[in-house]
JSON list of C-alpha atoms in Angstrom, two decimals:
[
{"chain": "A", "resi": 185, "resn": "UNK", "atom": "CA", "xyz": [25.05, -2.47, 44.23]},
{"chain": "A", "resi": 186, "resn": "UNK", "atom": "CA", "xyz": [24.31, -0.91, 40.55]},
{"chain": "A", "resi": 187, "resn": "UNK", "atom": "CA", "xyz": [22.98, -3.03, 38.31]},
{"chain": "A", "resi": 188, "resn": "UNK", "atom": "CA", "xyz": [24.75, -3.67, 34.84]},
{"chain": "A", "resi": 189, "resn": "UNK", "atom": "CA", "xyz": [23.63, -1.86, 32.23]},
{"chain": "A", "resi": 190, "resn": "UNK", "atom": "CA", "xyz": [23.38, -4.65, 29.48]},
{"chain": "A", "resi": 191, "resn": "UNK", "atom": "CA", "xyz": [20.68, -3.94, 27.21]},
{"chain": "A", "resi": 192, "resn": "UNK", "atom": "CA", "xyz": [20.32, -1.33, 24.08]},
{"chain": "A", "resi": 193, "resn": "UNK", "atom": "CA", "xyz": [18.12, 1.24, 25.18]},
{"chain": "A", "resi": 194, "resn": "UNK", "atom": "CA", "xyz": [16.79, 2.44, 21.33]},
{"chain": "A", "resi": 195, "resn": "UNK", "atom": "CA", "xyz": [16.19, -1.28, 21.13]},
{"chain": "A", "resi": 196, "resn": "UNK", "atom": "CA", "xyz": [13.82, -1.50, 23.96]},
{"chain": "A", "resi": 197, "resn": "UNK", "atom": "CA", "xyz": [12.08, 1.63, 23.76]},
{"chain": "A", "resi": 198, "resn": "UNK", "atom": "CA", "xyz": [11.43, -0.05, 19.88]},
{"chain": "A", "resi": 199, "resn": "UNK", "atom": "CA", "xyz": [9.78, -3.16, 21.21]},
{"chain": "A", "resi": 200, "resn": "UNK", "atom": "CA", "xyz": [7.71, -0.98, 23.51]},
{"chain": "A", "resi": 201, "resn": "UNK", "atom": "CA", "xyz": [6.62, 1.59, 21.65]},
{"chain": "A", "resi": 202, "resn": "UNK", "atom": "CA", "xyz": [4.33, -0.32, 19.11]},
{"chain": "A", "resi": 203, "resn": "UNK", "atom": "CA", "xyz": [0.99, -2.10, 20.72]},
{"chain": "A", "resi": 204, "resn": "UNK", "atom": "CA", "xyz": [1.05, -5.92, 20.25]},
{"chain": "A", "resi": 205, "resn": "UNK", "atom": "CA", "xyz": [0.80, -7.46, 16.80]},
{"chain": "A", "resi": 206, "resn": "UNK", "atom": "CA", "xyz": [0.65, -3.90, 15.22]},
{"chain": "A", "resi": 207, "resn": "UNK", "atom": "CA", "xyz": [3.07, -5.08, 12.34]},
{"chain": "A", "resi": 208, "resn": "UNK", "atom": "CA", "xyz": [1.16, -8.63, 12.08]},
{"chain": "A", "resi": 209, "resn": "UNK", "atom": "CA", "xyz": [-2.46, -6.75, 11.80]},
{"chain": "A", "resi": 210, "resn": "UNK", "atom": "CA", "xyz": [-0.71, -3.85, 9.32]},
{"chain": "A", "resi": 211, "resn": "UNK", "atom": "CA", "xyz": [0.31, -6.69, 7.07]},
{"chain": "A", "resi": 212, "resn": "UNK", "atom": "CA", "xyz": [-3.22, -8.26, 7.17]},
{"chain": "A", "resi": 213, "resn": "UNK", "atom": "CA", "xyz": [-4.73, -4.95, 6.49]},
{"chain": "A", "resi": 214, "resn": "UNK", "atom": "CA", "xyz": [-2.74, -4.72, 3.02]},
{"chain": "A", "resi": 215, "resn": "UNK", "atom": "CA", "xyz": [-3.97, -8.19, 2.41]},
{"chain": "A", "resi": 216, "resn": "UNK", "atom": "CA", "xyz": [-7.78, -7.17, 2.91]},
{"chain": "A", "resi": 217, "resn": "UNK", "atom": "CA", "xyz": [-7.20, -3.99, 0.83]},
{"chain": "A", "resi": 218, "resn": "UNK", "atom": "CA", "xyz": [-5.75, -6.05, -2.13]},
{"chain": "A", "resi": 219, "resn": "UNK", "atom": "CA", "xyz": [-8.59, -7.97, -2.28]},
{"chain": "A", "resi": 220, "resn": "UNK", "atom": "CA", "xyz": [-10.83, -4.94, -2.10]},
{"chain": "A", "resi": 221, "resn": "UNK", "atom": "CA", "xyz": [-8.81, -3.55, -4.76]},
{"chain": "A", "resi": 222, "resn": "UNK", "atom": "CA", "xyz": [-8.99, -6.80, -6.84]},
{"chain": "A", "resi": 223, "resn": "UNK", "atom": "CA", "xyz": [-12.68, -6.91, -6.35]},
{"chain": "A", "resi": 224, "resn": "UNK", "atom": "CA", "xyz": [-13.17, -3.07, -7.97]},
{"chain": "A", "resi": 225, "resn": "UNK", "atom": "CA", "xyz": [-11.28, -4.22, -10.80]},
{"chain": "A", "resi": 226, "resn": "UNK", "atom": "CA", "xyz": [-13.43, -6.84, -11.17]},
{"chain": "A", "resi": 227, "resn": "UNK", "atom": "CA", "xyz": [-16.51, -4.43, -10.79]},
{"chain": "A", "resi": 228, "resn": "UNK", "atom": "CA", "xyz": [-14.70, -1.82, -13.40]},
{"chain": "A", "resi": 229, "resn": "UNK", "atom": "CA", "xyz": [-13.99, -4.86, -15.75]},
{"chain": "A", "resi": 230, "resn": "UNK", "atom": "CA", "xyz": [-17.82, -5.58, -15.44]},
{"chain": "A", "resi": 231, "resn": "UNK", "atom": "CA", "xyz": [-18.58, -2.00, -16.10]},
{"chain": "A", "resi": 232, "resn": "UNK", "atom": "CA", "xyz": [-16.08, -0.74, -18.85]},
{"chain": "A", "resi": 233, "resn": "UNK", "atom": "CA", "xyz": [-14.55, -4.04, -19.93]},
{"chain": "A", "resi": 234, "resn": "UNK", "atom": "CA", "xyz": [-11.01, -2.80, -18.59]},
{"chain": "A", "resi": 235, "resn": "UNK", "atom": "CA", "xyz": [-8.52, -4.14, -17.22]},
{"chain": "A", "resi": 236, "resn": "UNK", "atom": "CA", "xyz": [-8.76, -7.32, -18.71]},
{"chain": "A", "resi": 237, "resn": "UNK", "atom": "CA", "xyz": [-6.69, -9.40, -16.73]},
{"chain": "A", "resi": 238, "resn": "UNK", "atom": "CA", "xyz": [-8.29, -12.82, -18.79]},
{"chain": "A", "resi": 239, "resn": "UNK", "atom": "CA", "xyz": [-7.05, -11.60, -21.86]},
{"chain": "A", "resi": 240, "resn": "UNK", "atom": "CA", "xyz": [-3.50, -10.74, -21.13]},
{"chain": "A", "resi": 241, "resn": "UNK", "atom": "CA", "xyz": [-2.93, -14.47, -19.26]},
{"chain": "A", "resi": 242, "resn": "UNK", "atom": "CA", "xyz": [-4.45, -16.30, -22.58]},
{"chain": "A", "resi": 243, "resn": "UNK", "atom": "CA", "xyz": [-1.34, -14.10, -24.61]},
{"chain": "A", "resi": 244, "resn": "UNK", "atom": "CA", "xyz": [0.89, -14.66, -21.72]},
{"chain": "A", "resi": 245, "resn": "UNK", "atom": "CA", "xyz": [0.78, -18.67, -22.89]},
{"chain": "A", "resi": 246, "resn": "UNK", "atom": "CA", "xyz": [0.54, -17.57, -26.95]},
{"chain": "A", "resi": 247, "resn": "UNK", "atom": "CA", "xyz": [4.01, -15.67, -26.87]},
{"chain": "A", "resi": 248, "resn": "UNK", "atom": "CA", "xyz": [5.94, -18.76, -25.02]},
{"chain": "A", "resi": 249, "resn": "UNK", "atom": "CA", "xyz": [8.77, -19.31, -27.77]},
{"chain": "A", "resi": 250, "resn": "UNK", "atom": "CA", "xyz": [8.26, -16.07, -29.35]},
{"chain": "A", "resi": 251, "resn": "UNK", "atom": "CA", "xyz": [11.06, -13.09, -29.97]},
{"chain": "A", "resi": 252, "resn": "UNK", "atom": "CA", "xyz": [10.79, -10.12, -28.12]},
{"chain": "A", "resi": 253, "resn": "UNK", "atom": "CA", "xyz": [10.07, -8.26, -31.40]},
{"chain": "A", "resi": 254, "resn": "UNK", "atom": "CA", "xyz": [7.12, -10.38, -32.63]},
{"chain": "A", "resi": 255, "resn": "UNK", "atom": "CA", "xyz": [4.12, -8.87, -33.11]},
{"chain": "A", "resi": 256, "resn": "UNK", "atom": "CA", "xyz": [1.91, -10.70, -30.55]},
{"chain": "A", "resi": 257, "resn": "UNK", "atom": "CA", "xyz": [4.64, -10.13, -27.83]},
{"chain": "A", "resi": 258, "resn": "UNK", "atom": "CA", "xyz": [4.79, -6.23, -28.39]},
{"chain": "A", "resi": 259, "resn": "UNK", "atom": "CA", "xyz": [0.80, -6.69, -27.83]},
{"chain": "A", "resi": 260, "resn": "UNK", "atom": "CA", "xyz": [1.21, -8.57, -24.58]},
{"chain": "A", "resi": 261, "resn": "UNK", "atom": "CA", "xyz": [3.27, -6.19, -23.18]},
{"chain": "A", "resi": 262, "resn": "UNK", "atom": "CA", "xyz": [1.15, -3.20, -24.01]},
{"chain": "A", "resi": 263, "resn": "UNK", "atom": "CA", "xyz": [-1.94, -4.97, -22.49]},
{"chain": "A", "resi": 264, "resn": "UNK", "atom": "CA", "xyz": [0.11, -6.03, -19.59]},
{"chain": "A", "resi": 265, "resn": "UNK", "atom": "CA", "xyz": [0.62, -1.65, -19.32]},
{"chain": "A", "resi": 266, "resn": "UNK", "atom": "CA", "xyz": [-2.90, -0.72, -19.66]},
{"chain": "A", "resi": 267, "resn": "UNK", "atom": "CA", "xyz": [-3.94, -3.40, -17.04]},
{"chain": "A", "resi": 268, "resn": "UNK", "atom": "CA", "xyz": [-1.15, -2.59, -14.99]},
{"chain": "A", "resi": 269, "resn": "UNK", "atom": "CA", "xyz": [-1.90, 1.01, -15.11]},
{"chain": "A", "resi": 270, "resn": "UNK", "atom": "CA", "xyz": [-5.70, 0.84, -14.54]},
{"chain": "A", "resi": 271, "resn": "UNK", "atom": "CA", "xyz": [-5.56, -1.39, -11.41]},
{"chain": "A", "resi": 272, "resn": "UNK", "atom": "CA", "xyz": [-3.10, 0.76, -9.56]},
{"chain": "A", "resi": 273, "resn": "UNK", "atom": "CA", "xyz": [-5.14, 3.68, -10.77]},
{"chain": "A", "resi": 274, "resn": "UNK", "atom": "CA", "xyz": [-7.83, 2.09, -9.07]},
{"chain": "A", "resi": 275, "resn": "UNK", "atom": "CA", "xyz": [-5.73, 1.44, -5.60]},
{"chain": "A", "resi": 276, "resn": "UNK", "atom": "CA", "xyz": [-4.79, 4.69, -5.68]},
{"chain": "A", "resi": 277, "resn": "UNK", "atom": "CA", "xyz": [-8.38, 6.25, -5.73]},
{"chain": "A", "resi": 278, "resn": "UNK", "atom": "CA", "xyz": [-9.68, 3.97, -3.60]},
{"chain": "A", "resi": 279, "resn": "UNK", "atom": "CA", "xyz": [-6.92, 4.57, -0.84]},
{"chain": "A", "resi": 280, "resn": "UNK", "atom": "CA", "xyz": [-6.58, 8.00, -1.60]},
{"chain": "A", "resi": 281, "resn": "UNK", "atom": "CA", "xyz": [-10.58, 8.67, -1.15]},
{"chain": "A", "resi": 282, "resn": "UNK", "atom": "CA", "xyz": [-10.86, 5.98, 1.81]},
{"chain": "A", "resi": 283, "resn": "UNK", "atom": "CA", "xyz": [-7.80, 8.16, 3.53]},
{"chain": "A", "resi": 284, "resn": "UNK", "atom": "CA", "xyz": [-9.64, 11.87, 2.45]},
{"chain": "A", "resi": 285, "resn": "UNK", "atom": "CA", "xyz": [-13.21, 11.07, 4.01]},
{"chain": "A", "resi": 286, "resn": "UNK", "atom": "CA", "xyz": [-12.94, 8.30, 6.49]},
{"chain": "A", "resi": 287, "resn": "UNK", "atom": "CA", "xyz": [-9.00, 7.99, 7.76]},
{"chain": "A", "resi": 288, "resn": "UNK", "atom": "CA", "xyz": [-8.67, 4.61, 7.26]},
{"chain": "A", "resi": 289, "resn": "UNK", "atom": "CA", "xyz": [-9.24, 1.72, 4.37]},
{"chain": "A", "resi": 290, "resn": "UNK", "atom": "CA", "xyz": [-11.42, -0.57, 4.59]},
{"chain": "A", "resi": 291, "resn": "UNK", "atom": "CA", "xyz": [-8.07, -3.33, 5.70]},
{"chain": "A", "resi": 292, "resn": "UNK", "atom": "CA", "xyz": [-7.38, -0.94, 8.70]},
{"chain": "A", "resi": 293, "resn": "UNK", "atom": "CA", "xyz": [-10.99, -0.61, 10.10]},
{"chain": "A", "resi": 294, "resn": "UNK", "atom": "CA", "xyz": [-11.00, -4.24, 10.56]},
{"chain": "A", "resi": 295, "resn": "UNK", "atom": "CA", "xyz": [-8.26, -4.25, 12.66]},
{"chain": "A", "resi": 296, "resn": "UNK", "atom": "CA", "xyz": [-8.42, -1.05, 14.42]},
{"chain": "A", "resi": 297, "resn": "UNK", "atom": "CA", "xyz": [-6.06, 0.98, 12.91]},
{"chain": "A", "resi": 298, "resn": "UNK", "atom": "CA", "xyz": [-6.05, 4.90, 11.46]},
{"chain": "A", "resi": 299, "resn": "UNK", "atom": "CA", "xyz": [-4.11, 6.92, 9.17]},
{"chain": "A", "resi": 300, "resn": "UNK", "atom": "CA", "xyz": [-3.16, 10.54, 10.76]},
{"chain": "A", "resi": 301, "resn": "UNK", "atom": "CA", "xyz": [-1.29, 13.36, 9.86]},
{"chain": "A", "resi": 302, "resn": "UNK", "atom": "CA", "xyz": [1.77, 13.80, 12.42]},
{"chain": "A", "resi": 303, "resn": "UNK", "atom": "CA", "xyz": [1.66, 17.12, 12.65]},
{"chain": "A", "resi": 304, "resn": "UNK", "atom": "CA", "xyz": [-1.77, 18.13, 14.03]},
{"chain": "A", "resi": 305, "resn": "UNK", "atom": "CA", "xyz": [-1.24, 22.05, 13.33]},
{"chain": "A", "resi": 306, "resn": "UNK", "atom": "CA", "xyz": [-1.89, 21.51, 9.67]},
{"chain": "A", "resi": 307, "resn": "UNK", "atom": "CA", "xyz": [-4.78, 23.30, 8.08]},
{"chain": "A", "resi": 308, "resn": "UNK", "atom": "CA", "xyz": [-7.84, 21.17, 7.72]},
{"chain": "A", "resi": 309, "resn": "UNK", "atom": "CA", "xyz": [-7.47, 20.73, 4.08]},
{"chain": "A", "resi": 310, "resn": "UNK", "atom": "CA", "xyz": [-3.68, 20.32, 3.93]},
{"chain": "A", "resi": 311, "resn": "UNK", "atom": "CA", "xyz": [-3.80, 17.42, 6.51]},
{"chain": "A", "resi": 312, "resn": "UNK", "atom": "CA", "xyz": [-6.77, 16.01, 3.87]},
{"chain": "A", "resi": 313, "resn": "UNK", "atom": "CA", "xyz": [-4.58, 16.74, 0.62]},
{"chain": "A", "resi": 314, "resn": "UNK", "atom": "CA", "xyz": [-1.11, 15.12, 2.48]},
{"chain": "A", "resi": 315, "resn": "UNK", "atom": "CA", "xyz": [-3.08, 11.77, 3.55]},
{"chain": "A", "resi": 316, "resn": "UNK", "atom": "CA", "xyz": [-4.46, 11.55, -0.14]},
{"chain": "A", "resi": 317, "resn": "UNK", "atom": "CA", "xyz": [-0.40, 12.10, -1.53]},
{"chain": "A", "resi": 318, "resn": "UNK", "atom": "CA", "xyz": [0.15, 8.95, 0.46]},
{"chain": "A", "resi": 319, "resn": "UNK", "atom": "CA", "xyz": [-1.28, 6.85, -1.78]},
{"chain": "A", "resi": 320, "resn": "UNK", "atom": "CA", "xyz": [-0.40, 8.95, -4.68]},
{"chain": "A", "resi": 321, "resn": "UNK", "atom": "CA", "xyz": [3.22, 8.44, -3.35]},
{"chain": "A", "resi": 322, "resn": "UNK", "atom": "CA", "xyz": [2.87, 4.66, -3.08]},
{"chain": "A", "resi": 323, "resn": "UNK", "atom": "CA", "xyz": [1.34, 4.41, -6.30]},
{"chain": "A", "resi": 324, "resn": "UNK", "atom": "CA", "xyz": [4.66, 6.56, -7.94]},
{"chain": "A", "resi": 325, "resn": "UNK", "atom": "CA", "xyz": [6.86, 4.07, -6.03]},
{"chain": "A", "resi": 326, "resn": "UNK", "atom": "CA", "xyz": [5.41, 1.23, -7.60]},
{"chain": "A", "resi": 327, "resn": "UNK", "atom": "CA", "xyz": [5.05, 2.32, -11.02]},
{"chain": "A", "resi": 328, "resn": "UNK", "atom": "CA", "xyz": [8.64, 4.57, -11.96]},
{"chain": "A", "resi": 329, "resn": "UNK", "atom": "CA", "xyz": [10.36, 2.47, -9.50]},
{"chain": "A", "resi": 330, "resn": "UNK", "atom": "CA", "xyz": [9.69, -0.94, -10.21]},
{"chain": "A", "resi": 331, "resn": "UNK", "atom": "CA", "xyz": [8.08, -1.60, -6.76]},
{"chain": "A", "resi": 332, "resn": "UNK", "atom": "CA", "xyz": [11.93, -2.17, -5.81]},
{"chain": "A", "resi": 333, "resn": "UNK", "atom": "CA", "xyz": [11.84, 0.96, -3.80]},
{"chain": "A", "resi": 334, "resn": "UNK", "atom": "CA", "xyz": [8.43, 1.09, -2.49]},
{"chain": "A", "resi": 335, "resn": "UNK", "atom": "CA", "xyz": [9.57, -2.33, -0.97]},
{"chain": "A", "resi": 336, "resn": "UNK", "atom": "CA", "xyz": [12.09, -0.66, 0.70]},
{"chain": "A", "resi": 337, "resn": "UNK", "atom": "CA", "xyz": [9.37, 1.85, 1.31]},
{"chain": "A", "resi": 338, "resn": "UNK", "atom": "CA", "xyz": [7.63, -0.68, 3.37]},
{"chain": "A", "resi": 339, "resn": "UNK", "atom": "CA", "xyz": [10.26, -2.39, 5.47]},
{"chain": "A", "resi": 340, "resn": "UNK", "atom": "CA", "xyz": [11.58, 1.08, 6.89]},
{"chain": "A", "resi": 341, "resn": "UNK", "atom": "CA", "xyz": [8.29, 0.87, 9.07]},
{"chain": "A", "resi": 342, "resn": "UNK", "atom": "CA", "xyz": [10.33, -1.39, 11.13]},
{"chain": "A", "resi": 343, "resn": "UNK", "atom": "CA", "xyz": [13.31, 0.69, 11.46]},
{"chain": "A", "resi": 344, "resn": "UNK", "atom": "CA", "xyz": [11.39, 3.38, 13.21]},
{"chain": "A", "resi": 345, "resn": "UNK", "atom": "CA", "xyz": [9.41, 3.08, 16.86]},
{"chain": "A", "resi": 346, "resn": "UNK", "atom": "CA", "xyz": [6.67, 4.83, 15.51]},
{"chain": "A", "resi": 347, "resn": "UNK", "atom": "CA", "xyz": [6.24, 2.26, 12.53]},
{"chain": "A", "resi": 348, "resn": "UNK", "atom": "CA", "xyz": [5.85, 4.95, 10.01]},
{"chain": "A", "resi": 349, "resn": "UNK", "atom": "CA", "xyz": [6.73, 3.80, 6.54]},
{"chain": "A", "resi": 350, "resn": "UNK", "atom": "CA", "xyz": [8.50, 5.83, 3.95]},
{"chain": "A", "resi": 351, "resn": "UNK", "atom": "CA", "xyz": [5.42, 6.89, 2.19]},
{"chain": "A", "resi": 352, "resn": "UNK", "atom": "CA", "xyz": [3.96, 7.74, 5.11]},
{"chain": "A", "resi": 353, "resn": "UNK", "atom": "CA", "xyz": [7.49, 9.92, 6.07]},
{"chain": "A", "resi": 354, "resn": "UNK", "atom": "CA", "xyz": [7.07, 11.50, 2.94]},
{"chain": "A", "resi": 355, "resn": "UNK", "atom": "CA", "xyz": [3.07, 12.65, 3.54]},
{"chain": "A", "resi": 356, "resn": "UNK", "atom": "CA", "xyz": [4.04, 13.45, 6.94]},
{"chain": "A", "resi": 357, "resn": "UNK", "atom": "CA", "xyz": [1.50, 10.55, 8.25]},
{"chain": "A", "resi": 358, "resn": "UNK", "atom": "CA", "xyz": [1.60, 7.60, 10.40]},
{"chain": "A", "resi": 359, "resn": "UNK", "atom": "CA", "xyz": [-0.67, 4.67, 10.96]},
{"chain": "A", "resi": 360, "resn": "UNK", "atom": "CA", "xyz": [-1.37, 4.19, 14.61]},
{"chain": "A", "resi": 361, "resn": "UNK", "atom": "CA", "xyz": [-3.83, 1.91, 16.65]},
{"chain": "A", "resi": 362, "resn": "UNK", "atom": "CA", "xyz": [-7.11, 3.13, 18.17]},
{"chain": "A", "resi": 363, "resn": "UNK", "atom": "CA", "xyz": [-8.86, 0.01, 19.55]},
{"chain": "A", "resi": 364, "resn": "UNK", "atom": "CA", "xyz": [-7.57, -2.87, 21.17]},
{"chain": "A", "resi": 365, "resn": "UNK", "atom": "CA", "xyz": [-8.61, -6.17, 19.34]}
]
């Protein structure tokens, strides 16, 4: 007797395509980047004075009460832009150099993962210039888009079974697993 036919196919082939905890450890490997990130702009700060994070919480609690047009709120939000600015100019050269020379950030060497071009044909330098417009793309997201869409950009990795994010459909990349943890 033929069995019944009762389960979604594009469903299954999803929950076996993708090696165990793949989207756990991708999520952990943000977290480890941020803080690598956060710890550069603490390094920069040390080095250049900028961004200063510090000063833009002490007017944060000044403006309470204010207008919008007050002078010490206009202030505010122009340091909130230049720290804003600098620190995701910073997460963008660090991922984008991490991605050019090594294939990876330092968040997806701990847990085993790699960034790769999908198609493998690409000229040496074009596969090098695509992974570093992932991070330029991210960073665009984020900034024009008011990290509303680069959200977005991030949950499409589960729609797909190969867990490829829009960014990453956009540079023509993909993040994939190469050692078992």
């Amino acid at each position: 007797m033929k069995k019944k036919d009762d389960g979604n196919k594009a469903v299954e082939s999803f929950k076996h395509s993708r090696p165990k905890n793949f989207y756990r450890n991708r999520f952990f490997a943000l977290v480890i980047d941020f803080i690598v990130i956060m710890l550069l702009c603490q390094i920069v700060f040390a080095i250049f004075g900028i961004p200063d994070w510090k000063h833009y919480l002490q007017t944060q609690e000044a403006v309470r009460g204010l207008t919008a047009s007050d002078t010490l709120v206009v202030e505010r939000m122009k340091l909130y832009q230049e720290c804003f600015l600098i620190t995701l100019c910073i997460g963008v050269v660090y991922e984008a150099l991490m991605l050019v020379f090594f294939g990876v950030t330092i968040g997806k060497l701990v847990f085993g993962m790699r960034v790769v071009n999908v198609k493998t044909d690409k000229n040496f330098y074009v596969g090098k210039l695509m992974l570093a417009m992932r991070s330029v793309i991210k960073a665009a997201s984020i900034y024009l888009l008011s990290a509303i869409p680069f959200l977005f950009m991030c949950l499409t990795t589960f729609g797909n079974s190969e867990g490829r994010s829009g960014f990453d459909g956009f540079a023509g990349t993909k993040v994939i697993k190469v050692r078992s943890k």
